[in-house]
GROMACS .gro file of C-alpha atoms in nm:
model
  407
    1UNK     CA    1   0.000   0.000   0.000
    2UNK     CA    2   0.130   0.327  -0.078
    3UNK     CA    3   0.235   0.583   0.171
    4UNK     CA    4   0.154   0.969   0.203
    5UNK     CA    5   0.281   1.191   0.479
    6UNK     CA    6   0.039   1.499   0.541
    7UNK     CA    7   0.192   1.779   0.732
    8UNK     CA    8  -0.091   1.967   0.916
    9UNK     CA    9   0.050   2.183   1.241
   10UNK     CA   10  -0.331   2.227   1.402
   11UNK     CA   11  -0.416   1.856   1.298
   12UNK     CA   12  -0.693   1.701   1.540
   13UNK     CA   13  -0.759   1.353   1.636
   14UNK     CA   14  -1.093   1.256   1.640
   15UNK     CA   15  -1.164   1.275   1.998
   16UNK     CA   16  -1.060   1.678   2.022
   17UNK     CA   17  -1.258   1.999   1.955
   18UNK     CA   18  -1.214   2.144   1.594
   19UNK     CA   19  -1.169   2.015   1.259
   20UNK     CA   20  -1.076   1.644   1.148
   21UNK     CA   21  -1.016   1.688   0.815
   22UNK     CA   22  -0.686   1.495   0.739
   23UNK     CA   23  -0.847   1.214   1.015
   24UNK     CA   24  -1.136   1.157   0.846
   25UNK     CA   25  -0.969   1.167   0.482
   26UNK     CA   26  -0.670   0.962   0.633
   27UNK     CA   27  -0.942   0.721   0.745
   28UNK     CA   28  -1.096   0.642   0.418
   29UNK     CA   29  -0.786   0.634   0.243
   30UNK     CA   30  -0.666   0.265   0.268
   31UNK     CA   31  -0.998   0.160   0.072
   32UNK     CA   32  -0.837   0.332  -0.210
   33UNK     CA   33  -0.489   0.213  -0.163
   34UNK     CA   34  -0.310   0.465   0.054
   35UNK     CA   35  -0.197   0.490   0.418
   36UNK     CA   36  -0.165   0.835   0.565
   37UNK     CA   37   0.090   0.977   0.844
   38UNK     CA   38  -0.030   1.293   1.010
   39UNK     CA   39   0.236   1.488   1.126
   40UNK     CA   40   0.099   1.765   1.400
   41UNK     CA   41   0.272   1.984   1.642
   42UNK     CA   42   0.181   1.869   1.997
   43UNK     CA   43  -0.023   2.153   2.128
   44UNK     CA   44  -0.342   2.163   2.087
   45UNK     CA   45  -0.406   2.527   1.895
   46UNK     CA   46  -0.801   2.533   2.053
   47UNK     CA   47  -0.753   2.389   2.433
   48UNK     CA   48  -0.360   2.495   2.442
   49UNK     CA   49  -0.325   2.167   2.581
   50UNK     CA   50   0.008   2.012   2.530
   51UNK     CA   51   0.016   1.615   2.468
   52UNK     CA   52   0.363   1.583   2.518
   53UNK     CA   53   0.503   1.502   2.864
   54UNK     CA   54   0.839   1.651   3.006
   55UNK     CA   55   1.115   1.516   2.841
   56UNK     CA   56   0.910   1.390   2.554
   57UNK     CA   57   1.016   1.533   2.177
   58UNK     CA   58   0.755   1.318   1.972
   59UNK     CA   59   0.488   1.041   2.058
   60UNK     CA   60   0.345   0.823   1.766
   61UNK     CA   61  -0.036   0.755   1.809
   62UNK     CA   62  -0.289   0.558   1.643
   63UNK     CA   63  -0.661   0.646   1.656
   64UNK     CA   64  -0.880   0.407   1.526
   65UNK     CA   65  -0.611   0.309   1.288
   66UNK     CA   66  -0.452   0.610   1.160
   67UNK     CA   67  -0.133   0.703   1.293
   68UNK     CA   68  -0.066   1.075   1.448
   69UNK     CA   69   0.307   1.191   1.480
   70UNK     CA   70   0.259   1.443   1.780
   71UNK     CA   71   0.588   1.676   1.744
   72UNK     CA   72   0.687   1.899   2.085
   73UNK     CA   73   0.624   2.303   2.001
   74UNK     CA   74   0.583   2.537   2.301
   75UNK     CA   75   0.317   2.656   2.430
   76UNK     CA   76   0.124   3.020   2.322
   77UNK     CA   77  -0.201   3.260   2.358
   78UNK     CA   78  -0.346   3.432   2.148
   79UNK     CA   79  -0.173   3.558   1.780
   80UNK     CA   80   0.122   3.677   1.872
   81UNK     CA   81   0.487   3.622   1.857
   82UNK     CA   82   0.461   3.340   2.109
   83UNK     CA   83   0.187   3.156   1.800
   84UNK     CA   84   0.485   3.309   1.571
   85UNK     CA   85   0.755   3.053   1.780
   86UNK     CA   86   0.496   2.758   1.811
   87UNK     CA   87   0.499   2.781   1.396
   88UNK     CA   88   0.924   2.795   1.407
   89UNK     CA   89   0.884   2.535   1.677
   90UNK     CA   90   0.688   2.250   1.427
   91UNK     CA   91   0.899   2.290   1.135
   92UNK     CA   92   1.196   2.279   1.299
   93UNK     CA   93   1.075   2.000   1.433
   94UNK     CA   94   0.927   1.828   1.093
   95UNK     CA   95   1.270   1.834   0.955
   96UNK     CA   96   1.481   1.686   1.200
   97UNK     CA   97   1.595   1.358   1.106
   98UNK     CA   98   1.549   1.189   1.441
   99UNK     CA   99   1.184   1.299   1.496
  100UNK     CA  100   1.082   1.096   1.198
  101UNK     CA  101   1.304   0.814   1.234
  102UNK     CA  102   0.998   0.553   1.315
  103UNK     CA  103   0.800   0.609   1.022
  104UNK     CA  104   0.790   0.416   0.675
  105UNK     CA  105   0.930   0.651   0.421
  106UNK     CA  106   0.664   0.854   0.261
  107UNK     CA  107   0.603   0.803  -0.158
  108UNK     CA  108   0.403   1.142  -0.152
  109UNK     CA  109   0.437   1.414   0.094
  110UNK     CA  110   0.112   1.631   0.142
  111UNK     CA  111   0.213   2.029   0.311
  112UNK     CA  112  -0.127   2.164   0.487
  113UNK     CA  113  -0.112   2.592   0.450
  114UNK     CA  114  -0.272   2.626   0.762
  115UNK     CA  115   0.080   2.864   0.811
  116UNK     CA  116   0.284   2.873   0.479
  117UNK     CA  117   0.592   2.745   0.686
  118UNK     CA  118   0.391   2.351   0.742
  119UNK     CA  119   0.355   2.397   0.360
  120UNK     CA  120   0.740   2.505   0.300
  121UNK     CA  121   0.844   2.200   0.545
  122UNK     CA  122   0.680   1.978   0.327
  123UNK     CA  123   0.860   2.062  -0.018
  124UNK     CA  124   1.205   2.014   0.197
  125UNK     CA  125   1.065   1.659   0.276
  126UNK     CA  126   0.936   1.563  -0.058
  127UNK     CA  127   1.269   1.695  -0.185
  128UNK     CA  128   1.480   1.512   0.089
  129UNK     CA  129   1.265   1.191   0.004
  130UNK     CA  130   1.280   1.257  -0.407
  131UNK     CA  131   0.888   1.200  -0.405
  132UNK     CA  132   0.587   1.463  -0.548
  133UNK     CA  133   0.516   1.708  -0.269
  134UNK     CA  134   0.157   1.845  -0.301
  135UNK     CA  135   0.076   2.171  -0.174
  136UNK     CA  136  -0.317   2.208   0.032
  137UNK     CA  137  -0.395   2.521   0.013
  138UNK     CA  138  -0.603   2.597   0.288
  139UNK     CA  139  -0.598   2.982   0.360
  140UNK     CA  140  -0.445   3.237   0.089
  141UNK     CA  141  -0.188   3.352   0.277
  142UNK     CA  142  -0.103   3.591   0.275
  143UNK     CA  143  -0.368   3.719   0.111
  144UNK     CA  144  -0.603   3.617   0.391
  145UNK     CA  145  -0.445   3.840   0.649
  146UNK     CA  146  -0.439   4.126   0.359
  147UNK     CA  147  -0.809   4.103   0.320
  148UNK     CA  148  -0.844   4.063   0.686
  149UNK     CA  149  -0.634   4.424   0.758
  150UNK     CA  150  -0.387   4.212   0.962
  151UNK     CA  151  -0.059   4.278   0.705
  152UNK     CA  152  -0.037   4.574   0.482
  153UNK     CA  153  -0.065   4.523   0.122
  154UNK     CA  154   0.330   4.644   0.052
  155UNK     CA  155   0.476   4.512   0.399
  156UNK     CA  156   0.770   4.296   0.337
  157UNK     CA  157   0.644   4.000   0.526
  158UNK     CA  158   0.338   4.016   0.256
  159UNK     CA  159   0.654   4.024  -0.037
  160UNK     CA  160   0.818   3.726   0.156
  161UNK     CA  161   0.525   3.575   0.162
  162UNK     CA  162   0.396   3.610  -0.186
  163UNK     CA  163   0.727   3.479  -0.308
  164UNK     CA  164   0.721   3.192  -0.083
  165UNK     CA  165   0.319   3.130  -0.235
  166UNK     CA  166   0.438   3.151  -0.617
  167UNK     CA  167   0.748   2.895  -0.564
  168UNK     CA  168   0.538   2.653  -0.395
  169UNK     CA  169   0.253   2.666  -0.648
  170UNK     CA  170   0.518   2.601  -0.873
  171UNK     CA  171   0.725   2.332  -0.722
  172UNK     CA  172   0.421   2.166  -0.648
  173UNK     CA  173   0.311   1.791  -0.835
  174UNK     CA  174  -0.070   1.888  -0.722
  175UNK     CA  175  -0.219   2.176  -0.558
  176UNK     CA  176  -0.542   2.084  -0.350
  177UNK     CA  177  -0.768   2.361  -0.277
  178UNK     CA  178  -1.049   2.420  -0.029
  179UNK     CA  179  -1.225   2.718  -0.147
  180UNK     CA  180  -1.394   2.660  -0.490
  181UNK     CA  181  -1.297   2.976  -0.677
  182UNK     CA  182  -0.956   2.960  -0.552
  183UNK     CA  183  -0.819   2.896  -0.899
  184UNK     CA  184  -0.938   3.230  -0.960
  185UNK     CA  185  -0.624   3.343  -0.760
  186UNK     CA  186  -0.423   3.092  -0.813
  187UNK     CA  187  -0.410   3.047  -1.226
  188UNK     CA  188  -0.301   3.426  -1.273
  189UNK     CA  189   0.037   3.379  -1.088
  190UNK     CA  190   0.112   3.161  -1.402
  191UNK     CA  191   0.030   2.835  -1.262
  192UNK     CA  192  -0.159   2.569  -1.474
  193UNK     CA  193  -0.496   2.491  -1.425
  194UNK     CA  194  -0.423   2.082  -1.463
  195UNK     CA  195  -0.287   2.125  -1.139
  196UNK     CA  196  -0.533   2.251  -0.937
  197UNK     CA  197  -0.800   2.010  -0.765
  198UNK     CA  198  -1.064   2.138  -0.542
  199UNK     CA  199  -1.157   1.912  -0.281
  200UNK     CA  200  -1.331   2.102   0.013
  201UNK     CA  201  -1.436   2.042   0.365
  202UNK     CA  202  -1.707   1.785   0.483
  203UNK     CA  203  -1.823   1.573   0.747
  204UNK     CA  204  -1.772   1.197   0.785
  205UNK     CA  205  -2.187   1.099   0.714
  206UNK     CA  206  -2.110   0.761   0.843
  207UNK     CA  207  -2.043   0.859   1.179
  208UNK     CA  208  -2.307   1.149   1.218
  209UNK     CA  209  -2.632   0.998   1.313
  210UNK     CA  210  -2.930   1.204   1.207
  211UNK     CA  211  -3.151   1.265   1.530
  212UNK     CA  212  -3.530   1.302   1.509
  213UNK     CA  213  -3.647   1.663   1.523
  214UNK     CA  214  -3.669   1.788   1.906
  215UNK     CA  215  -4.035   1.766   2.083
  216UNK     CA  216  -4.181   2.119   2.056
  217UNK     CA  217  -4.189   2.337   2.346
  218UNK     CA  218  -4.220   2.680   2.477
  219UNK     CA  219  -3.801   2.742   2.339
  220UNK     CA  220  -3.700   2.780   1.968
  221UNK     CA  221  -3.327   2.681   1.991
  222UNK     CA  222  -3.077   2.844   1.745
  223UNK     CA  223  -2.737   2.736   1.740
  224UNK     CA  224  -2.409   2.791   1.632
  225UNK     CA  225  -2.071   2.574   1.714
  226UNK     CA  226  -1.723   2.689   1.596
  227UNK     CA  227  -1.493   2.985   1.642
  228UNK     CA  228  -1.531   3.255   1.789
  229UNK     CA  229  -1.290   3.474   1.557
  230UNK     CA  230  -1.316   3.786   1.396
  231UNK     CA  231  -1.424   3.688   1.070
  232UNK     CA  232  -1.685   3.476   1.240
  233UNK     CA  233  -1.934   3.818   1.238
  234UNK     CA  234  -2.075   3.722   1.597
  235UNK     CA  235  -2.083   4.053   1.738
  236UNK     CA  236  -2.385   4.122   1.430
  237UNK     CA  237  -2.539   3.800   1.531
  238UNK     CA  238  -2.542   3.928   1.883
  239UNK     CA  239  -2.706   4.237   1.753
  240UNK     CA  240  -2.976   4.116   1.551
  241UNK     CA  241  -3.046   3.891   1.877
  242UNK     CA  242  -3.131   4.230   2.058
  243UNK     CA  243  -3.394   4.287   1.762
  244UNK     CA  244  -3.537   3.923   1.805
  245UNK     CA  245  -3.593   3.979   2.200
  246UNK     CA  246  -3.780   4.329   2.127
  247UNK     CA  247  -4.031   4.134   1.836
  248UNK     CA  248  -4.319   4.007   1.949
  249UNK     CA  249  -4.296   3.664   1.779
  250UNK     CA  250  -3.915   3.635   1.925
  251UNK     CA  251  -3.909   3.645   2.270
  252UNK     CA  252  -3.919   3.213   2.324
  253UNK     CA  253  -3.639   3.231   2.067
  254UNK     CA  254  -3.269   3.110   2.228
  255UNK     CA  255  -2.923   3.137   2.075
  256UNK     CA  256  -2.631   2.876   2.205
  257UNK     CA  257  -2.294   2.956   2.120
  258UNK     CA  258  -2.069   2.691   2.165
  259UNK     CA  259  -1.677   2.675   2.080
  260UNK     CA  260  -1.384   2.957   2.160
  261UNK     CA  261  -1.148   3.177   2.047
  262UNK     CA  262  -0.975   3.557   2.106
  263UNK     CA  263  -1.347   3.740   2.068
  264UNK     CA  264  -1.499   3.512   2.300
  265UNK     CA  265  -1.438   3.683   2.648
  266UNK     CA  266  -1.534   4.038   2.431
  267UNK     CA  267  -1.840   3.874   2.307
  268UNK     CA  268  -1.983   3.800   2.645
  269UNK     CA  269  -1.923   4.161   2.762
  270UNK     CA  270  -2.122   4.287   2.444
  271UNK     CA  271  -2.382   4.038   2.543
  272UNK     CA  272  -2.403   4.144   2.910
  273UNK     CA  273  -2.402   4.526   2.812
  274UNK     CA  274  -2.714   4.395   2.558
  275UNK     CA  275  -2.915   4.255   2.856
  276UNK     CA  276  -2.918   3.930   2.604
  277UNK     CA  277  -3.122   3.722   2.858
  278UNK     CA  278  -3.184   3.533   2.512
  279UNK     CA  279  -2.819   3.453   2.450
  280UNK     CA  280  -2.612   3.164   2.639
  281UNK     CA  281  -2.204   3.091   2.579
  282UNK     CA  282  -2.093   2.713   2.635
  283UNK     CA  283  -1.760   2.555   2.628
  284UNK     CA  284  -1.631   2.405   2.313
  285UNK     CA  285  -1.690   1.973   2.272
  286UNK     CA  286  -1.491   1.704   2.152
  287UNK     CA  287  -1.542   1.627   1.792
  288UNK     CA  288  -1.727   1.312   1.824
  289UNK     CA  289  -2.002   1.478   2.064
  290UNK     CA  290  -2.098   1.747   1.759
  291UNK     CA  291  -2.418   1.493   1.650
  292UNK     CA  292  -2.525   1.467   2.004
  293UNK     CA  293  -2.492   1.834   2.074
  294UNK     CA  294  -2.693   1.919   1.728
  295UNK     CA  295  -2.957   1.729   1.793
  296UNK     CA  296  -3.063   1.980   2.078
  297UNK     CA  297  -3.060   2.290   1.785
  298UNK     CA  298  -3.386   2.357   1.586
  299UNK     CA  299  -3.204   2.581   1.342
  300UNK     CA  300  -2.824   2.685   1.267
  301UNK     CA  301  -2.672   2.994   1.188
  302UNK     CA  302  -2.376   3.042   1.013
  303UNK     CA  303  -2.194   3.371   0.984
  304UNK     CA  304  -1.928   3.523   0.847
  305UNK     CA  305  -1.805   3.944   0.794
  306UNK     CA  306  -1.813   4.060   0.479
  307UNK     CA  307  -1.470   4.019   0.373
  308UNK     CA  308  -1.311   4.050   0.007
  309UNK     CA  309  -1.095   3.710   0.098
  310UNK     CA  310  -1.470   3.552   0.052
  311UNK     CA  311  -1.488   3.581  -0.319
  312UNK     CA  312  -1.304   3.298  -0.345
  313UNK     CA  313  -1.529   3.123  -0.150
  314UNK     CA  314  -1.559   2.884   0.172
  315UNK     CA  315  -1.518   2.571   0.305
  316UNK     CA  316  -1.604   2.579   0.635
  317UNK     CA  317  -1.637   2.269   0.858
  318UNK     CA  318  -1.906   2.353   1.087
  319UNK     CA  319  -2.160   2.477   0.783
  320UNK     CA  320  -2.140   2.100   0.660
  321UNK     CA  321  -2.208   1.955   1.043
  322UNK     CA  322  -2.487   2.212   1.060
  323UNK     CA  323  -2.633   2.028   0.704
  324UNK     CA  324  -2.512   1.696   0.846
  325UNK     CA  325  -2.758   1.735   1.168
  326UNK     CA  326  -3.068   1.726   0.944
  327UNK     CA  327  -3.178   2.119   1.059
  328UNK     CA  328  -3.224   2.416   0.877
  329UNK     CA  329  -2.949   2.677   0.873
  330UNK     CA  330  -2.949   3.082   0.790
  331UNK     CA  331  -2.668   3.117   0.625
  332UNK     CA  332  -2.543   3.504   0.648
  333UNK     CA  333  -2.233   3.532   0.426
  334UNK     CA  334  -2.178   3.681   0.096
  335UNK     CA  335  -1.997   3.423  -0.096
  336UNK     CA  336  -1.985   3.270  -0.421
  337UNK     CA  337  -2.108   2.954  -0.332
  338UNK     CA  338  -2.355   2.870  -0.090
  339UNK     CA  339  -2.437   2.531  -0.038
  340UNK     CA  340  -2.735   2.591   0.198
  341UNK     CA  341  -2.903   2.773  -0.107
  342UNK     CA  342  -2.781   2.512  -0.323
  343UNK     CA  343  -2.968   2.240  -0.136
  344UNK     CA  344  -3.252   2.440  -0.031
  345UNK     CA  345  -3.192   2.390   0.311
  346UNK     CA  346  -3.270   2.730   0.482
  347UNK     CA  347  -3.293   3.089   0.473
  348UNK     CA  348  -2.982   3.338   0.313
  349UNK     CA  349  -2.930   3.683   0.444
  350UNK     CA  350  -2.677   3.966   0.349
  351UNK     CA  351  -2.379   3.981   0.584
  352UNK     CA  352  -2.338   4.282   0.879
  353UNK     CA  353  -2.710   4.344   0.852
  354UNK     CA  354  -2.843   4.279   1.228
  355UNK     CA  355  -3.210   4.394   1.159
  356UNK     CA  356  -3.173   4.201   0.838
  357UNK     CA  357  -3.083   3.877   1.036
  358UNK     CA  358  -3.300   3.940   1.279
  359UNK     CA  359  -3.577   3.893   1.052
  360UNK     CA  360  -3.479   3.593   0.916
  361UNK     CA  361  -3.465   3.402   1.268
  362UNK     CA  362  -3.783   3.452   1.356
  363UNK     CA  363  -3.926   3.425   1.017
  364UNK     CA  364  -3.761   3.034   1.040
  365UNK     CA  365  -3.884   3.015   1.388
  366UNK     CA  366  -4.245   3.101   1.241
  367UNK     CA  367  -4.238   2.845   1.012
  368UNK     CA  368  -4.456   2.536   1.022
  369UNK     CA  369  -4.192   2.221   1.177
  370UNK     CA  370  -4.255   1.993   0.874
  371UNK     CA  371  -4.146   2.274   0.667
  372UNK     CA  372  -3.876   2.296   0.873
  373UNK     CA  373  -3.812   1.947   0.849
  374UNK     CA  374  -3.823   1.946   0.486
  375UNK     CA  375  -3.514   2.173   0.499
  376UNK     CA  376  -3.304   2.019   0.680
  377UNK     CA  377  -3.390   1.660   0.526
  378UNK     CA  378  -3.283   1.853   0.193
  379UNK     CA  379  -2.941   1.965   0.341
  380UNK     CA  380  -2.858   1.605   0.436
  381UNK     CA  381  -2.890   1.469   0.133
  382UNK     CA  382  -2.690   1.739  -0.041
  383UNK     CA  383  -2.432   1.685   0.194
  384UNK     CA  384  -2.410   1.320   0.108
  385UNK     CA  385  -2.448   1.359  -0.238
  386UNK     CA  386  -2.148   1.639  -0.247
  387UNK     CA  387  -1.937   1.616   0.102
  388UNK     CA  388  -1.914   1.333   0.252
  389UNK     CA  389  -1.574   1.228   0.342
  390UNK     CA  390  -1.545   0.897   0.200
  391UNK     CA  391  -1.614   1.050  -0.182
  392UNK     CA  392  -1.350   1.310  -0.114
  393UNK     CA  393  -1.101   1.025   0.044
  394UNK     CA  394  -1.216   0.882  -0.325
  395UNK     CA  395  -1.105   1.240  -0.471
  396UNK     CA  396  -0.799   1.296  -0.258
  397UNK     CA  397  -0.671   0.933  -0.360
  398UNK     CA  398  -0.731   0.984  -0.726
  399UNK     CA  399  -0.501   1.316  -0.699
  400UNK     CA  400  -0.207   1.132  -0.534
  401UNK     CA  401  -0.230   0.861  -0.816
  402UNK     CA  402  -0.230   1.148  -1.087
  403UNK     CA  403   0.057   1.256  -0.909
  404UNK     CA  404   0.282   0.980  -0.911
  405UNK     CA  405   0.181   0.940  -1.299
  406UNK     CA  406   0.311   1.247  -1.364
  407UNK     CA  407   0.631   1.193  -1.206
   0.00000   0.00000   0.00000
């Protein structure tokens, strides 16, 4: 069986908070004749939990069959130069001999952009190896933290940057993307279209039970799960919750959020100053609790700022549990693609409009429950039909074939 090594600093095994991506395609991958190494840093980037005891360097785990290379990297808060060291930490780490010593030599190497450095570690390797790297583009750095007003447009870390983009676009066998219009970007730094392959987010169908719709009751519970970020546009979600309270049809109407992140202690203040009796904040869960913990929504929101970075569009892993749990979701986000239109599975509304929003919740809160129902049956099957894991494990495998062909 052939080998691939995918480099992914923020990796998650399946028991943590946050995304599984490279799990869940790493899972479904020996049906199509691969094995899969994930090689993470040992701190876990949502909890800041380190897995690594003292005097550990590396610990080689399996879950449930695929093995996790957990590589020591200090620990850090928040976005500064401490997360700056934790990056320096894991590829330092990734390319010392020693630290890889007990794995079976890789015949692809896969480098994750979740930070361009992962990416940049993974060329060395495929170079060091003589085997196809592949580059997954995951954020377009640094265009991301452009569009974001995080790095000016002419700064030299954005040159650095930009250089370090184009050369491994070029170097690159393959060159996965998550967002579907990121070819759009991509192609006009001279880089063939042949090698581009979008394969996006998902959710792993077989192991998200769909739960019955909850028993009606005096609450109508709206939820959302996930960061709590700036581009995440909660402080407008909070807003348009102080219009749903003051509407006479909104009062039984309750929104969870549930997760972290840097916004999340501001976000509570902004709530409290609100008087949001109508608004509760929970603790992130493990992974493998998300179907449980969806079941208890009658609706989703999912919400993003309006951001030029979004023309490229989104992949977002909590927008495809939300269509996984069988519920309708208001999707508030101006992007190309929108799969909650696509499937008809709930209501769209312009971005940074609170009254707008507003609106929208209790108009899906007014709504008969077998309508309501009918939405998020429609969402389910559009997200097996287009995103479950196991066809993109099918996608993902077909792309390391193509590029050992090529070689």
């Amino acid at each position: 069986m052939k080998h691939v090594w995918i480099l992914n600093h923020y990796a998650q095994e399946p028991s943590g908070p946050g995304g599984t991506r490279h799990f869940s395609l790493a899972h479904h991958l020996p049906a199509n004749g691969w094995k899969a190494t994930i090689i993470a840093a040992s701190i876990d980037h949502t909890a800041g939990i380190q897995r690594l005891g003292d005097g550990e360097s590396r610990k080689l785990t399996a879950y449930d069959g695929v093995p996790f290379l957990w590589l020591k990297t200090r620990v850090y808060a928040g976005n500064g130069t401490g997360r700056i060291g934790n990056m320096l930490d894991y590829t330092r780490a990734v390319l010392k001999r020693d630290n890889l010593a007990d794995l079976d030599a890789p015949d692809i190497v896969i480098g994750s952009s979740v930070h361009p450095f992962a990416a940049w570690a993974g060329h060395r390797l495929a170079k060091r190896y003589r085997v196809p790297f592949i580059f997954e583009v995951r954020d377009l750095w640094p265009q991301t933290l452009i569009d974001m007003g995080r790095l000016p447009h002419g700064h030299p870390a954005a040159v650095v940057l930009r250089w370090l983009e184009k050369s491994l676009y070029q170097d690159a066998a393959r060159i996965i993307v998550l967002l579907p219009k990121a070819n759009e970007y991509i192609e006009p730094l001279g880089i063939s279209p042949q090698k581009i392959v979008w394969i996006p987010n998902g959710t792993d169908v077989g192991s998200f039970p769909v739960y019955p719709p909850r028993q009606p009751d005096d609450v109508f519970t709206l939820m959302y799960f996930g960061a709590h970020g700036s581009a995440n546009g909660l402080d407008n979600l909070l807003a348009a919750m102080r219009h749903v309270v003051a509407h006479d049809t909104g009062r039984h109407i309750m929104l969870r959020l549930i997760g972290d992140g840097p916004l999340k202690p501001a976000l509570k203040a902004v709530a409290r100053d609100m008087g949001l009796a109508n608004v509760r904040f929970e603790d992130p869960v493990p992974k493998n609790q998300i179907p449980a913990l969806a079941a208890q929504a009658d609706a989703f929101v999912f919400s993003l700022i309006d951001a030029p970075v979004f023309k490229y569009g989104i992949s977002s892993n909590k927008l495809f549990d939300f269509l996984a749990a069988g519920r309708p979701v208001l999707f508030c986000c101006a992007s190309p693609n929108n799969p909650v239109a696509e499937a008809g599975a709930g209501l769209t509304v312009a971005p940074e409009n609170p009254k707008a929003l507003a609106d929208a919740i209790v108009t899906l809160a007014s709504r008969p429950s077998i309508e309501r129902a009918r939405m998020g049956a429609a969402g389910r099957r559009h997200l097996e039909d287009n995103y479950d894991m196991r066809r993109l494990a099918t996608r993902l495998a077909c792309a390391l074939d193509d590029s050992l062909r090529s070689r």
